[in-house]
Short mmCIF file of C-alpha atoms in Angstrom, two decimals:
data_model
loop_
_atom_site.label_atom_id
_atom_site.label_comp_id
_atom_site.label_asym_id
_atom_site.label_seq_id
_atom_site.Cartn_x
_atom_site.Cartn_y
_atom_site.Cartn_z
CA UNK A 18 2.28 -33.24 97.74
CA UNK A 19 2.01 -36.24 95.42
CA UNK A 20 5.68 -36.94 95.97
CA UNK A 21 5.25 -36.93 99.75
CA UNK A 22 2.06 -39.02 99.67
CA UNK A 23 3.16 -41.43 96.92
CA UNK A 24 3.53 -44.44 99.21
CA UNK A 25 0.07 -43.84 100.70
CA UNK A 26 -1.76 -43.11 97.44
CA UNK A 27 -0.35 -46.00 95.39
CA UNK A 28 -2.15 -48.85 97.23
CA UNK A 29 -5.37 -46.80 97.22
CA UNK A 30 -5.32 -46.19 93.46
CA UNK A 31 -4.39 -49.83 92.73
CA UNK A 32 -7.24 -51.00 94.96
CA UNK A 33 -9.66 -48.52 93.36
CA UNK A 34 -8.77 -49.80 89.88
CA UNK A 35 -9.27 -53.42 90.96
CA UNK A 36 -12.57 -52.53 92.67
CA UNK A 37 -13.71 -50.78 89.47
CA UNK A 38 -12.86 -53.83 87.35
CA UNK A 39 -14.45 -56.33 89.75
CA UNK A 40 -17.59 -54.27 90.44
CA UNK A 41 -19.62 -55.72 87.50
CA UNK A 42 -18.89 -59.24 88.78
CA UNK A 43 -19.98 -58.29 92.29
CA UNK A 44 -23.19 -56.78 90.87
CA UNK A 45 -23.84 -59.97 88.90
CA UNK A 46 -23.39 -62.15 91.99
CA UNK A 47 -25.55 -59.86 94.12
CA UNK A 48 -28.46 -59.33 91.71
CA UNK A 49 -28.46 -62.32 89.38
CA UNK A 50 -27.53 -64.89 92.02
CA UNK A 51 -29.91 -63.31 94.56
CA UNK A 52 -27.29 -62.71 97.26
CA UNK A 53 -28.92 -60.46 99.85
CA UNK A 54 -25.87 -58.72 101.33
CA UNK A 55 -23.30 -56.76 99.35
CA UNK A 56 -20.51 -57.81 101.72
CA UNK A 57 -21.26 -61.47 101.08
CA UNK A 58 -21.14 -60.86 97.31
CA UNK A 59 -17.74 -59.20 97.69
CA UNK A 60 -16.50 -62.16 99.75
CA UNK A 61 -17.71 -64.65 97.12
CA UNK A 62 -16.01 -62.72 94.28
CA UNK A 63 -12.72 -62.40 96.18
CA UNK A 64 -12.73 -66.10 97.10
CA UNK A 65 -13.52 -66.97 93.47
CA UNK A 66 -10.72 -64.70 92.23
CA UNK A 67 -8.18 -66.12 94.70
CA UNK A 68 -9.36 -69.66 93.98
CA UNK A 69 -8.92 -69.30 90.22
CA UNK A 70 -5.49 -67.73 90.72
CA UNK A 71 -4.47 -70.56 93.08
CA UNK A 72 -5.75 -73.18 90.64
CA UNK A 73 -3.80 -71.60 87.77
CA UNK A 74 -0.63 -71.55 89.86
CA UNK A 75 -1.23 -75.15 91.00
CA UNK A 76 -1.60 -76.32 87.39
CA UNK A 77 1.25 -74.30 85.93
CA UNK A 78 3.94 -74.52 88.63
CA UNK A 79 4.78 -78.23 88.07
CA UNK A 80 5.19 -77.73 84.32
CA UNK A 81 7.24 -74.57 84.78
CA UNK A 82 9.35 -76.30 87.46
CA UNK A 83 10.14 -79.17 85.09
CA UNK A 84 11.15 -76.73 82.37
CA UNK A 85 13.40 -74.75 84.73
CA UNK A 86 15.05 -77.96 85.94
CA UNK A 87 15.57 -79.14 82.37
CA UNK A 88 17.09 -75.79 81.38
CA UNK A 89 19.43 -75.82 84.41
CA UNK A 90 20.61 -79.35 83.56
CA UNK A 91 21.16 -78.29 79.94
CA UNK A 92 23.30 -75.32 80.96
CA UNK A 93 25.32 -77.49 83.36
CA UNK A 94 25.92 -80.09 80.66
CA UNK A 95 26.84 -77.41 78.17
CA UNK A 96 29.58 -75.97 80.35
CA UNK A 97 30.77 -79.45 81.38
CA UNK A 98 31.18 -80.48 77.72
CA UNK A 99 32.26 -77.08 76.45
CA UNK A 100 34.57 -77.47 73.47
CA UNK A 101 36.75 -74.39 73.15
CA UNK A 102 38.00 -75.54 69.73
CA UNK A 103 34.53 -74.79 68.29
CA UNK A 104 34.73 -71.13 69.31
CA UNK A 105 38.41 -70.14 69.66
CA UNK A 106 41.55 -70.81 67.69
CA UNK A 107 44.55 -72.35 69.44
CA UNK A 108 46.29 -68.94 69.50
CA UNK A 109 43.26 -67.28 71.13
CA UNK A 110 43.04 -70.09 73.70
CA UNK A 111 46.72 -69.65 74.57
CA UNK A 112 46.28 -65.90 75.06
CA UNK A 113 43.24 -66.44 77.30
CA UNK A 114 45.15 -69.00 79.36
CA UNK A 115 48.13 -66.69 79.78
CA UNK A 116 45.86 -63.84 80.79
CA UNK A 117 44.10 -65.95 83.43
CA UNK A 118 47.39 -67.40 84.72
CA UNK A 119 48.83 -63.91 85.00
CA UNK A 120 46.06 -62.72 87.30
CA UNK A 121 47.18 -62.50 90.91
CA UNK A 122 44.12 -61.86 93.03
CA UNK A 123 46.12 -61.22 96.19
CA UNK A 124 48.27 -58.54 94.57
CA UNK A 125 45.22 -56.97 92.93
CA UNK A 126 43.51 -56.64 96.28
CA UNK A 127 46.59 -54.99 97.72
CA UNK A 128 46.17 -51.93 95.52
CA UNK A 129 45.07 -48.90 97.60
CA UNK A 130 42.42 -48.03 95.02
CA UNK A 131 40.86 -51.48 95.25
CA UNK A 132 40.91 -51.44 99.05
CA UNK A 133 39.31 -48.01 99.12
CA UNK A 134 36.65 -49.13 96.67
CA UNK A 135 35.85 -52.20 98.77
CA UNK A 136 35.62 -50.05 101.89
CA UNK A 137 33.13 -47.75 100.20
CA UNK A 138 31.08 -50.70 98.88
CA UNK A 139 30.90 -52.55 102.21
CA UNK A 140 28.47 -50.13 103.89
CA UNK A 141 26.25 -50.22 100.82
CA UNK A 142 26.14 -54.02 100.94
CA UNK A 143 25.03 -53.74 104.56
CA UNK A 144 22.35 -51.30 103.47
CA UNK A 145 21.15 -53.71 100.79
CA UNK A 146 20.92 -56.52 103.34
CA UNK A 147 19.02 -54.28 105.73
CA UNK A 148 16.75 -53.18 102.90
CA UNK A 149 15.87 -56.82 102.28
CA UNK A 150 14.17 -56.86 105.67
CA UNK A 151 11.66 -54.32 104.42
CA UNK A 152 9.42 -57.21 103.32
CA UNK A 153 7.48 -56.72 106.54
CA UNK A 154 6.62 -53.19 105.50
CA UNK A 155 5.59 -54.49 102.08
CA UNK A 156 3.27 -57.01 103.72
CA UNK A 157 1.67 -54.17 105.67
CA UNK A 158 1.14 -52.23 102.41
CA UNK A 159 -0.46 -55.30 100.79
CA UNK A 160 -2.74 -55.75 103.80
CA UNK A 161 -3.79 -52.09 103.66
CA UNK A 162 -4.41 -52.40 99.92
CA UNK A 163 -6.62 -55.45 100.57
CA UNK A 164 -8.63 -53.49 103.14
CA UNK A 165 -9.03 -50.64 100.64
CA UNK A 166 -10.23 -53.14 98.03
CA UNK A 167 -12.83 -54.72 100.29
CA UNK A 168 -14.25 -51.40 101.52
CA UNK A 169 -14.31 -49.88 98.02
CA UNK A 170 -16.06 -52.91 96.53
CA UNK A 171 -18.71 -52.76 99.27
CA UNK A 172 -19.27 -49.01 98.85
CA UNK A 173 -18.99 -48.84 95.05
CA UNK A 174 -22.78 -48.51 94.43
CA UNK A 175 -22.84 -45.49 96.78
CA UNK A 176 -19.80 -44.01 95.03
CA UNK A 177 -21.50 -44.42 91.64
CA UNK A 178 -24.75 -42.90 92.88
CA UNK A 179 -23.38 -39.94 94.85
CA UNK A 180 -20.18 -38.76 93.16
CA UNK A 181 -21.97 -36.10 91.12
CA UNK A 182 -23.32 -34.43 94.28
CA UNK A 183 -19.77 -33.25 95.03
CA UNK A 184 -19.57 -31.42 91.67
CA UNK A 185 -20.96 -27.86 91.47
CA UNK A 186 -24.44 -27.97 89.96
CA UNK A 187 -23.62 -25.93 86.86
CA UNK A 188 -20.86 -28.43 85.91
CA UNK A 189 -22.75 -31.65 86.69
CA UNK A 190 -24.08 -32.32 83.20
CA UNK A 191 -20.62 -31.92 81.69
CA UNK A 192 -19.07 -34.08 84.40
CA UNK A 193 -21.65 -36.84 83.86
CA UNK A 194 -21.06 -36.79 80.11
CA UNK A 195 -17.29 -36.98 80.49
CA UNK A 196 -17.37 -39.69 83.15
CA UNK A 197 -19.83 -41.71 81.07
CA UNK A 198 -17.34 -41.67 78.21
CA UNK A 199 -14.50 -42.69 80.51
CA UNK A 200 -16.55 -45.49 82.08
CA UNK A 201 -17.61 -46.89 78.70
CA UNK A 202 -14.09 -46.77 77.27
CA UNK A 203 -12.40 -48.16 80.38
CA UNK A 204 -14.73 -51.15 80.63
CA UNK A 205 -14.32 -51.95 76.96
CA UNK A 206 -10.57 -51.38 76.97
CA UNK A 207 -9.71 -53.53 79.99
CA UNK A 208 -11.99 -56.35 78.88
CA UNK A 209 -10.66 -56.28 75.33
CA UNK A 210 -6.99 -55.85 76.17
CA UNK A 211 -7.17 -58.53 78.85
CA UNK A 212 -8.67 -61.00 76.37
CA UNK A 213 -6.06 -60.11 73.73
CA UNK A 214 -3.25 -60.53 76.27
CA UNK A 215 -4.60 -63.94 77.35
CA UNK A 216 -4.86 -65.24 73.77
CA UNK A 217 -1.42 -63.86 72.85
CA UNK A 218 0.14 -65.47 75.93
CA UNK A 219 -1.38 -68.85 75.05
CA UNK A 220 -0.25 -68.53 71.42
CA UNK A 221 3.32 -67.70 72.47
CA UNK A 222 3.35 -70.62 74.94
CA UNK A 223 2.15 -73.01 72.21
CA UNK A 224 4.67 -71.64 69.70
CA UNK A 225 7.58 -71.88 72.13
CA UNK A 226 6.62 -75.45 73.04
CA UNK A 227 6.44 -76.41 69.36
CA UNK A 228 9.99 -75.17 68.70
CA UNK A 229 11.20 -76.81 71.92
CA UNK A 230 12.31 -73.66 73.74
CA UNK A 231 13.15 -74.26 77.42
CA UNK A 232 10.60 -72.70 79.80
CA UNK A 233 8.31 -72.14 76.81
CA UNK A 234 5.05 -72.11 78.83
CA UNK A 235 6.39 -69.70 81.45
CA UNK A 236 7.92 -67.39 78.85
CA UNK A 237 4.73 -67.36 76.79
CA UNK A 238 2.60 -66.41 79.79
CA UNK A 239 5.07 -63.69 80.84
CA UNK A 240 4.89 -62.17 77.35
CA UNK A 241 1.09 -62.37 77.57
CA UNK A 242 1.15 -60.32 80.80
CA UNK A 243 3.49 -57.78 79.18
CA UNK A 244 1.00 -57.53 76.33
CA UNK A 245 -1.48 -55.80 78.67
CA UNK A 246 0.45 -52.72 77.52
CA UNK A 247 0.48 -52.74 73.69
CA UNK A 248 3.76 -53.91 72.14
CA UNK A 249 5.47 -54.32 75.51
CA UNK A 250 6.02 -57.97 74.60
CA UNK A 251 9.22 -56.74 72.95
CA UNK A 252 10.72 -56.79 76.47
CA UNK A 253 10.49 -60.59 76.29
CA UNK A 254 12.90 -60.83 73.35
CA UNK A 255 16.21 -60.67 75.33
CA UNK A 256 15.32 -63.53 77.71
CA UNK A 257 14.00 -65.52 74.74
CA UNK A 258 17.38 -65.11 73.03
CA UNK A 259 19.12 -66.47 76.14
CA UNK A 260 16.73 -69.44 76.23
CA UNK A 261 17.49 -70.09 72.56
CA UNK A 262 21.18 -70.29 73.42
CA UNK A 263 20.34 -72.82 76.15
CA UNK A 264 18.25 -74.79 73.66
CA UNK A 265 21.15 -74.80 71.20
CA UNK A 266 23.43 -76.14 73.94
CA UNK A 267 20.94 -78.88 74.87
CA UNK A 268 20.09 -80.09 71.39
CA UNK A 269 23.26 -79.33 69.47
CA UNK A 270 21.34 -77.29 66.88
CA UNK A 271 23.08 -74.29 65.36
CA UNK A 272 22.28 -71.12 67.26
CA UNK A 273 20.98 -69.39 64.17
CA UNK A 274 18.35 -72.12 63.70
CA UNK A 275 16.96 -71.70 67.22
CA UNK A 276 16.98 -67.90 66.87
CA UNK A 277 15.21 -68.16 63.50
CA UNK A 278 12.50 -70.38 65.02
CA UNK A 279 12.00 -67.90 67.88
CA UNK A 280 11.77 -64.99 65.44
CA UNK A 281 9.22 -66.96 63.39
CA UNK A 282 7.02 -67.45 66.49
CA UNK A 283 7.17 -63.71 67.25
CA UNK A 284 6.33 -62.78 63.65
CA UNK A 285 3.40 -65.22 63.39
CA UNK A 286 1.85 -64.27 66.75
CA UNK A 287 2.35 -60.53 66.19
CA UNK A 288 0.76 -60.81 62.74
CA UNK A 289 -2.25 -62.66 64.17
CA UNK A 290 -2.55 -60.04 66.90
CA UNK A 291 -2.36 -57.05 64.54
CA UNK A 292 -4.41 -58.47 61.68
CA UNK A 293 -7.05 -60.47 63.55
CA UNK A 294 -7.21 -60.20 67.36
CA UNK A 295 -6.84 -56.46 67.91
CA UNK A 296 -9.26 -55.35 65.13
CA UNK A 297 -11.90 -57.95 66.08
CA UNK A 298 -11.73 -57.64 69.87
CA UNK A 299 -10.60 -54.08 70.51
CA UNK A 300 -12.14 -52.30 67.52
CA UNK A 301 -12.07 -48.58 68.30
CA UNK A 302 -12.55 -48.94 72.03
CA UNK A 303 -10.64 -45.91 73.25
CA UNK A 304 -10.29 -43.90 70.07
CA UNK A 305 -6.52 -44.27 70.50
CA UNK A 306 -4.12 -46.51 68.64
CA UNK A 307 -1.50 -48.63 70.42
CA UNK A 308 1.19 -45.98 69.85
CA UNK A 309 -1.01 -43.29 71.45
CA UNK A 310 -1.76 -45.57 74.41
CA UNK A 311 1.96 -46.27 74.88
CA UNK A 312 2.72 -42.54 74.65
CA UNK A 313 0.01 -41.84 77.22
CA UNK A 314 1.50 -44.39 79.63
CA UNK A 315 4.99 -42.94 79.13
CA UNK A 316 3.94 -39.32 79.71
CA UNK A 317 1.75 -39.89 82.77
CA UNK A 318 4.22 -42.41 84.14
CA UNK A 319 7.04 -39.86 83.84
CA UNK A 320 4.92 -37.24 85.65
CA UNK A 321 3.39 -39.32 88.47
CA UNK A 322 5.28 -42.62 88.41
CA UNK A 323 3.25 -45.81 88.91
CA UNK A 324 0.19 -43.79 89.93
CA UNK A 325 0.43 -41.96 86.60
CA UNK A 326 0.53 -45.26 84.69
CA UNK A 327 -2.55 -46.48 86.58
CA UNK A 328 -4.44 -43.27 85.79
CA UNK A 329 -2.95 -42.73 82.32
CA UNK A 330 -5.77 -44.20 80.28
CA UNK A 331 -8.65 -42.59 82.26
CA UNK A 332 -6.95 -39.19 82.22
CA UNK A 333 -6.14 -39.34 78.51
CA UNK A 334 -9.64 -40.55 77.66
CA UNK A 335 -11.07 -37.74 79.79
CA UNK A 336 -8.98 -35.17 77.91
CA UNK A 337 -9.99 -36.56 74.50
CA UNK A 338 -13.65 -36.68 75.50
CA UNK A 339 -13.56 -33.08 76.75
CA UNK A 340 -11.89 -31.92 73.55
CA UNK A 341 -14.44 -33.70 71.32
CA UNK A 342 -17.49 -32.59 73.29
CA UNK A 343 -16.67 -29.02 74.26
CA UNK A 344 -13.91 -27.77 71.96
CA UNK A 345 -14.36 -29.55 68.61
CA UNK A 346 -18.06 -30.18 69.45
CA UNK A 347 -18.05 -33.54 67.73
CA UNK A 348 -20.64 -36.29 68.01
CA UNK A 349 -19.15 -38.95 70.27
CA UNK A 350 -20.51 -42.46 70.82
CA UNK A 351 -20.96 -43.41 74.47
CA UNK A 352 -22.45 -46.86 74.20
CA UNK A 353 -24.92 -45.35 71.73
CA UNK A 354 -24.41 -42.42 69.41
CA UNK A 355 -25.47 -39.13 70.85
CA UNK A 356 -24.83 -35.52 70.10
CA UNK A 357 -23.75 -33.40 73.00
CA UNK A 358 -23.56 -29.65 72.85
CA UNK A 359 -21.80 -27.35 75.25
#
């Protein structure tokens, strides 16, 4: 059933997560700023969110555009001034030249195997082109997700107040205890991890700019976004290596020097994150270490795909809370220390 309804459920769960994260802000606007109508509070928060996002893009796009243009010019100059004598001996250059001169594209395309392969690929290319037109369907999904978000944000107080009425009475106390744990941990986790990711992204951007890496600001912010999942910033290493090669071509520095500078930035930022940021900001928010969180994302993601990754942390926290409360019967803090018995 989940497989069949995946496309329908994904925008709902994404919207529910966003509504959950934005709900405290909506409450603040409604109650602290004395806004009478909940719908108006939701509108103000959404406009504020979109405005901040637009402002960030407006401020960052010019700088990123300049860096991309500079990197493109550097690559073009590198290939225009490429000196083969620095990389290949005269014998190797002669072999490469003979190999290229010996290639006859027309005769290669006359092979039956090549013709058959091209015939089989042609329909797929047409399918890829047709698939590119699916952006209209994606826009519809985004629009539906936005509608979900608005309605959920408006109704969130009712959801909070009435959800327990749908649980059988004999299980309500347990359900409230478990959901209280999940709510406390989720709020703390997303706030803490978001702040860590923001600081790490800024630190990487500063470090990359100091060493002169092309597209340093953009790459630093991308790594910051990846850091929302612990240690996923490692996925930024391959593109950073490519940018170091571009930097070497632009400046004439040895490649090993640019790679060493990049590695130094990664080591310094990762050390600051592990030794200072994560312990101070995150503390013991979820009761799980980064490795356990990554394992949780991998397992639930493998079971339910993107929906599983969205629900991974709540589901894992729910399981841990249930185990501590009702199997191990441990004392578990939920905002304040309390002892819960089965």
